[in-house]
Coordinates of C-alpha atoms in Angstrom, one line a residue:
X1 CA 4.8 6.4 -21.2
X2 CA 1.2 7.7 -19.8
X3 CA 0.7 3.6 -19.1
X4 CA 3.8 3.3 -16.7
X5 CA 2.0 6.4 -14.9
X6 CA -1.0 5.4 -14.6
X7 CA 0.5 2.0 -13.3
X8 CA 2.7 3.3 -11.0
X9 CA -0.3 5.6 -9.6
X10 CA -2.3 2.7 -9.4
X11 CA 0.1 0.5 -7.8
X12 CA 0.9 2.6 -5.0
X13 CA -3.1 3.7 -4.4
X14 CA -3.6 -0.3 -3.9
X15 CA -0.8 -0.9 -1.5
X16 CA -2.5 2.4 0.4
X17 CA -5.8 0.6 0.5
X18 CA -4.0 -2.7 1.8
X19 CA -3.1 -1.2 4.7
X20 CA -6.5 -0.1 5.9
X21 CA -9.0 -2.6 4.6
X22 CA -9.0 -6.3 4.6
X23 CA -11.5 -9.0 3.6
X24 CA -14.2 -10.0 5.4
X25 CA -14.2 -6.5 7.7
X26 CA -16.4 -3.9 7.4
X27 CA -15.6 -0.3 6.9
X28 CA -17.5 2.5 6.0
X29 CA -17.0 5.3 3.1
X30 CA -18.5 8.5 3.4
X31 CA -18.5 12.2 2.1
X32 CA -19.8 10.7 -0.6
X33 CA -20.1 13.2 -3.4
X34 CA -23.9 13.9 -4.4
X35 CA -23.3 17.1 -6.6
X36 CA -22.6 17.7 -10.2
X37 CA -18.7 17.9 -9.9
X38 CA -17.2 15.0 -12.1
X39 CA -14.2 15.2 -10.9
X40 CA -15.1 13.9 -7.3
X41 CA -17.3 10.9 -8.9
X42 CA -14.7 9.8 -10.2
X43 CA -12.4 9.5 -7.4
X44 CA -15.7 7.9 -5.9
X45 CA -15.6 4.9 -8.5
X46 CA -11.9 5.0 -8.3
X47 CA -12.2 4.7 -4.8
X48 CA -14.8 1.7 -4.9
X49 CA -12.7 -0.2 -7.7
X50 CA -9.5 -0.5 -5.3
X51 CA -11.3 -1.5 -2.5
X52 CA -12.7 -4.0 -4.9
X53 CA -9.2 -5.3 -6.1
X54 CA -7.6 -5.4 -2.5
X55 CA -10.9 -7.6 -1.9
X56 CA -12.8 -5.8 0.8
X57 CA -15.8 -5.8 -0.4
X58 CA -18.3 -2.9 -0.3
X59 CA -18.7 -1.0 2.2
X60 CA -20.9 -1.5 4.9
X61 CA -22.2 2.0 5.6
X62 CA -21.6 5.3 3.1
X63 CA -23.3 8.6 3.6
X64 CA -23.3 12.3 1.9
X65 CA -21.7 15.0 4.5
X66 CA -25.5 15.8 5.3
X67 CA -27.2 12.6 5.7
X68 CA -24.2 11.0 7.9
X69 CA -26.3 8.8 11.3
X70 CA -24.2 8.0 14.2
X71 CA -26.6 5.0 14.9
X72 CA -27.1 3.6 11.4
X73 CA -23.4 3.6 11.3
X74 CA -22.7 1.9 14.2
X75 CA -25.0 -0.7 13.4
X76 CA -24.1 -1.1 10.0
X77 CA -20.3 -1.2 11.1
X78 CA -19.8 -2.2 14.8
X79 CA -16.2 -1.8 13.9
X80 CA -13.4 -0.9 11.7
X81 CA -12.3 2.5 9.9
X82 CA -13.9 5.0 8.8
X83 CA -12.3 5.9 5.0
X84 CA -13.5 9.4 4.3
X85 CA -13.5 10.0 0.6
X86 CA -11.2 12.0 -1.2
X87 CA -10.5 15.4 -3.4
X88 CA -9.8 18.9 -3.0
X89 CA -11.9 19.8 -0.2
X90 CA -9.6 19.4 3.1
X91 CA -9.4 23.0 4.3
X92 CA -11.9 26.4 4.3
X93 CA -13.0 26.7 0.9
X94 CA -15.8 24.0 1.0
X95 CA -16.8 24.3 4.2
X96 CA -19.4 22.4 5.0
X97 CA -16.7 19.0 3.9
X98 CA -14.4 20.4 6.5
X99 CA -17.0 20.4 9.3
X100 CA -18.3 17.1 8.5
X101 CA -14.6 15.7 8.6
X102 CA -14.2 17.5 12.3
X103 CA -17.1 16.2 13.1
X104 CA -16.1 12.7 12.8
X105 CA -12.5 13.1 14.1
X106 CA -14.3 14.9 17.1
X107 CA -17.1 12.2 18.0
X108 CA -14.9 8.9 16.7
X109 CA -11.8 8.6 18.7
X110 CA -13.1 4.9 18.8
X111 CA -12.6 4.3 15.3
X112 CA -9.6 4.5 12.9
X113 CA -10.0 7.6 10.4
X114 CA -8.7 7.8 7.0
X115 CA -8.7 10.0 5.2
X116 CA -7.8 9.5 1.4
X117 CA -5.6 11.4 -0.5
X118 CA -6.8 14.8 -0.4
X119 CA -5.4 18.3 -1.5
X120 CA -5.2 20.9 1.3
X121 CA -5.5 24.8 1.2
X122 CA -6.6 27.1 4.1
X123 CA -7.2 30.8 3.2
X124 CA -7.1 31.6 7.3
X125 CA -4.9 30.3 9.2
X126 CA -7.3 30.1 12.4
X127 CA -9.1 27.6 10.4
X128 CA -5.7 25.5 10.0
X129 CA -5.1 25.6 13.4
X130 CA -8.3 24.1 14.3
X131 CA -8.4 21.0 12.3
X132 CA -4.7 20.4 13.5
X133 CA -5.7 20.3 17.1
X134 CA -9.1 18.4 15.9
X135 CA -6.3 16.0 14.0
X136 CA -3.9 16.3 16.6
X137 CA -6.1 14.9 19.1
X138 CA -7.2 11.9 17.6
X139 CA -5.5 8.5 18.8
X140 CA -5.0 7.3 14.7
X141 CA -5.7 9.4 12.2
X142 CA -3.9 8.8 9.0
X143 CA -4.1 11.6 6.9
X144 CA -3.3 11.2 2.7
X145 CA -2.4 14.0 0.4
X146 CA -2.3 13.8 -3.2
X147 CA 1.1 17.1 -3.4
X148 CA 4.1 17.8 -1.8
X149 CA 2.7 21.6 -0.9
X150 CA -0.1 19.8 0.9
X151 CA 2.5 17.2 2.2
X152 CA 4.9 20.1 3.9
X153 CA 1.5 21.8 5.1
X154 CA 0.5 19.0 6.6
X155 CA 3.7 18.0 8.3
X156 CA 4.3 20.6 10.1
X157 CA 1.1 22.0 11.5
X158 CA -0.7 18.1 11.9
X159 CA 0.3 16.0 14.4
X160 CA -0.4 12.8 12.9
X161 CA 0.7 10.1 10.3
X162 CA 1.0 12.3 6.9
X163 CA 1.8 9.9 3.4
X164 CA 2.7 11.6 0.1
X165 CA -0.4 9.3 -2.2
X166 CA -1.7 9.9 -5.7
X167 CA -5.4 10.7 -6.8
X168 CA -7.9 8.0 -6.4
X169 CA -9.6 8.5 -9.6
X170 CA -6.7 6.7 -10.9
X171 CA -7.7 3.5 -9.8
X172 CA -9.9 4.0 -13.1
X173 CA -7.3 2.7 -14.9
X174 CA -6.8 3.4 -18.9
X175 CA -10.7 4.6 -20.0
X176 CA -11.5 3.7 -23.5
X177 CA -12.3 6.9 -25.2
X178 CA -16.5 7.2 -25.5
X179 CA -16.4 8.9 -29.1
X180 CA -14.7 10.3 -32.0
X181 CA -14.2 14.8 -31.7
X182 CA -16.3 17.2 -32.3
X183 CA -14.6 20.3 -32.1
X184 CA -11.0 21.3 -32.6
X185 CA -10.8 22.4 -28.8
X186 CA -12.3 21.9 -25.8
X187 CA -12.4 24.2 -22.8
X188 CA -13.2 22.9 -19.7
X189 CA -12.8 25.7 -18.1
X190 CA -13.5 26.0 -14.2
X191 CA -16.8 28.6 -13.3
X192 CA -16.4 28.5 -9.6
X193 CA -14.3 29.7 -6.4
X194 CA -11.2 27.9 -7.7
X195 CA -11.1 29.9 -11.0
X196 CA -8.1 32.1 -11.3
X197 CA -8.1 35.2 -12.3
X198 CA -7.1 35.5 -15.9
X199 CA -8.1 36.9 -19.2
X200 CA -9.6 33.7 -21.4
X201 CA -9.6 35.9 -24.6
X202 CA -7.2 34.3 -26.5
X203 CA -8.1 30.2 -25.9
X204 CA -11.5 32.2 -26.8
X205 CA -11.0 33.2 -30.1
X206 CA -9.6 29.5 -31.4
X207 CA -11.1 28.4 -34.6
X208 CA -13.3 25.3 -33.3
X209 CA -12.9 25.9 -29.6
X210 CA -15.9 24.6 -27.2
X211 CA -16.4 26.3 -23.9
X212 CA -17.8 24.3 -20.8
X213 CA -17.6 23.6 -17.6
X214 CA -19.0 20.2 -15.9
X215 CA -21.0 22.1 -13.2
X216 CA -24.6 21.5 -15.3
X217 CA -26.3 18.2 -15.0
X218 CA -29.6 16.9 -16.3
X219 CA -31.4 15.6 -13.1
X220 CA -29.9 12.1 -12.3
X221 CA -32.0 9.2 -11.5
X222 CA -30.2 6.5 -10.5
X223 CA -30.5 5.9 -6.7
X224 CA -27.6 4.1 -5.7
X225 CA -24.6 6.3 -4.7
X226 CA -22.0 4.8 -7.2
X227 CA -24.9 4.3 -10.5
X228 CA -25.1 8.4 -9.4
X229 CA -21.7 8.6 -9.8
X230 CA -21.2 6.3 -13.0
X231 CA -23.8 8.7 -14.7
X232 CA -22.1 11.8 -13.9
X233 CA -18.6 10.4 -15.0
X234 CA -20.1 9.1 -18.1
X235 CA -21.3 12.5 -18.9
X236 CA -18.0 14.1 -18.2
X237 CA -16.3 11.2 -19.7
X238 CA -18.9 12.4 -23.1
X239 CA -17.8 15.8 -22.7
X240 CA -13.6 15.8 -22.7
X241 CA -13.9 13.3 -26.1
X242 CA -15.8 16.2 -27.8
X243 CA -12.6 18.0 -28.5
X244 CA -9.0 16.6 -30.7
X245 CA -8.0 18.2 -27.6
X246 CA -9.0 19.7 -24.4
X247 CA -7.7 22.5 -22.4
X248 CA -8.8 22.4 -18.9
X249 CA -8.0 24.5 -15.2
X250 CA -9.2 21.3 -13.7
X251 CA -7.6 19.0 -11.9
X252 CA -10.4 15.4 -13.1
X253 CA -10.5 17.8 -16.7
X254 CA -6.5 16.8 -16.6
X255 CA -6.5 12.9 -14.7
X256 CA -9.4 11.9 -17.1
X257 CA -7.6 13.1 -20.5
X258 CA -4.9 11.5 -19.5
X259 CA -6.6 7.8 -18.5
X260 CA -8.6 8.6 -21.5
X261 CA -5.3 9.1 -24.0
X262 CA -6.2 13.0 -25.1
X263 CA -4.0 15.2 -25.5
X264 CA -4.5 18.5 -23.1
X265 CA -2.9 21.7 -22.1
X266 CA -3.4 22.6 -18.5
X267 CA -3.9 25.7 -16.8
X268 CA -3.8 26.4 -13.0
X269 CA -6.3 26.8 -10.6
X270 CA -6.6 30.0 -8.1
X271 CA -3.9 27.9 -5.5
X272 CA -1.5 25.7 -8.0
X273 CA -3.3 22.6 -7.1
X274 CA -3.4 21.3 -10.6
X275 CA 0.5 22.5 -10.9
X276 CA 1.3 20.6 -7.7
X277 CA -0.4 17.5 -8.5
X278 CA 1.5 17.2 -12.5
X279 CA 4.8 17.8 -10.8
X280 CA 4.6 15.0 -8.0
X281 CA 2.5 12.5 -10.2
X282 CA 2.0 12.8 -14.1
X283 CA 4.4 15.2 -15.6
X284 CA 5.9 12.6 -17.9
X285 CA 2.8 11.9 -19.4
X286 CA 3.6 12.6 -23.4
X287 CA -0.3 13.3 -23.2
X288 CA 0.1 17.0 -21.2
X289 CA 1.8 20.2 -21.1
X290 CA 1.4 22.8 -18.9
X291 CA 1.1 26.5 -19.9
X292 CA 1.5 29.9 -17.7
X293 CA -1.0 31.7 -19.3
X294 CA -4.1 31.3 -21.6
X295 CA -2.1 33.1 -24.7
X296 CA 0.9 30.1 -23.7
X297 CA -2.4 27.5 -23.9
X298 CA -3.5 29.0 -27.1
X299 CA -0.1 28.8 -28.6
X300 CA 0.1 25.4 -27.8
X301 CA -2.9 24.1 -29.1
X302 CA -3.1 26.2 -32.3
X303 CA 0.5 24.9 -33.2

């Protein structure tokens, strides 16, 4: 059963490519993900392998948020869309994503914009407002979201093409899992502004558990944007096989057990985003369950 979802995930990420990249025409990819989150590397090399199979090629410019050059760009790609890369940062709680992606809708009306599928939350809603007019305003914008929350959100405060579209990550396909377990449990446990607020004592006091969180990173030394992000997957990648099985408030902690084949229990982040993507995408994995609580998480794992 967790093939025919990762299939039908990958399926329907290639026919979204399809419509936006052909062979032979440049495009460019950028936001691209320098930082020590795994979870956005890996929709990075999800990203690059379905461009790959729908057989456009690399792309001819990429950039971070901060190193993004109007005139190397142009140059680089005279024409064709801009693909800006995807995740969980399309609203006002990683800001300085959002103002890069208003940025480009602002100063390329010339150019069709993409942006990949993409979770939204805005915690004011004068910051909603203004990426809908920014949105609003731009002659093809095609906007992807990976829930139906983000979906309805979307629909009625954006005036532009919205598409229901799963995680790009999943263009991974089935990973082959890097080791044998460690440690009864793993905890992969978010440590930033998306952690909600809960009481962790009981998944704390399981015999064999492991605590992490995929923040920390050894310095990495590869140059090339996606060898940066093959390192940092591998590491994460390294970290979920420690466990028999992994409970995780992360949305990657959840997609990557499940490509890997581990057996997980998820918990929610601070705005249901994990929730929302299991219902609309991978909730008949037999490889995850859901719990409401860390004693319901505990429970399930210690059983």
């Amino acid at each position: 059963m967790s093939g025919t979802v990762i299939a039908r995930q990958c399926d329907a990420l290639l026919a979204l490519y399809r419509r936006h990249v052909r062979a032979g025409e440049p495009y460019a990819l950028v936001d691209f993900p320098d930082h020590a989150n795994v979870g956005d590397s890996a929709i990075w090399l999800g990203e690059i392998a379905l461009l790959h199979a729908v057989s456009a090629g690399a792309p001819a410019y990429v950039s971070r948020w901060d190193d993004f050059d109007e005139a190397a760009f142009r140059a680089a790609c005279p024409e064709g869309p801009i693909l800006i890369h995807g995740g969980g940062n399309l609203g006002d709680i990683w800001p300085h994503h959002q103002r890069f992606r208003e940025y480009l809708l602002e100063r390329f009306p010339d150019r069709p914009i993409v942006q990949l599928p993409q979770s939204i939350h805005f915690r004011d809603p004068a910051h909603r407002t203004r990426f809908a007019a920014q949105a609003g305003r731009h002659p093809d914008f095609h906007l992807y979201v990976r829930d139906q929350p983000s979906q309805m959100l979307a629909e009625r405060h954006v005036d532009c093409p919205v598409t229901l579209a799963p995680d790009s990550a999943f263009g991974l396909g089935p990973l082959p899992r890097p080791g044998a377990a460690e440690c009864g449990h793993l905890l992969l446990l978010r440590t930033d502004t998306e952690r909600a607020e809960r009481d962790d004592t009981p998944l704390l006091a399981l015999p064999g558990a492991v605590v992490r969180d995929w923040l920390e990173e050894a310095p990495v030394t590869a140059r090339d944007p996606t060898e940066r992000a093959q390192q940092r997957v591998a590491r994460g990648l390294n970290l979920l096989a420690l466990g028999e099985t992994v409970v995780t408030d992360r949305l990657h902690g959840h997609i990557l057990s499940l490509l890997l084949g581990i057996d997980h229990v998820v918990l929610d982040n601070d705005y249901g985003k994990v929730g929302a993507y299991i219902a609309a995408w991978t909730r008949d994995s037999p490889t995850v369950r859901q719990a409401a609580s860390p004693a319901e998480a505990a429970a399930m794992v210690a059983g």
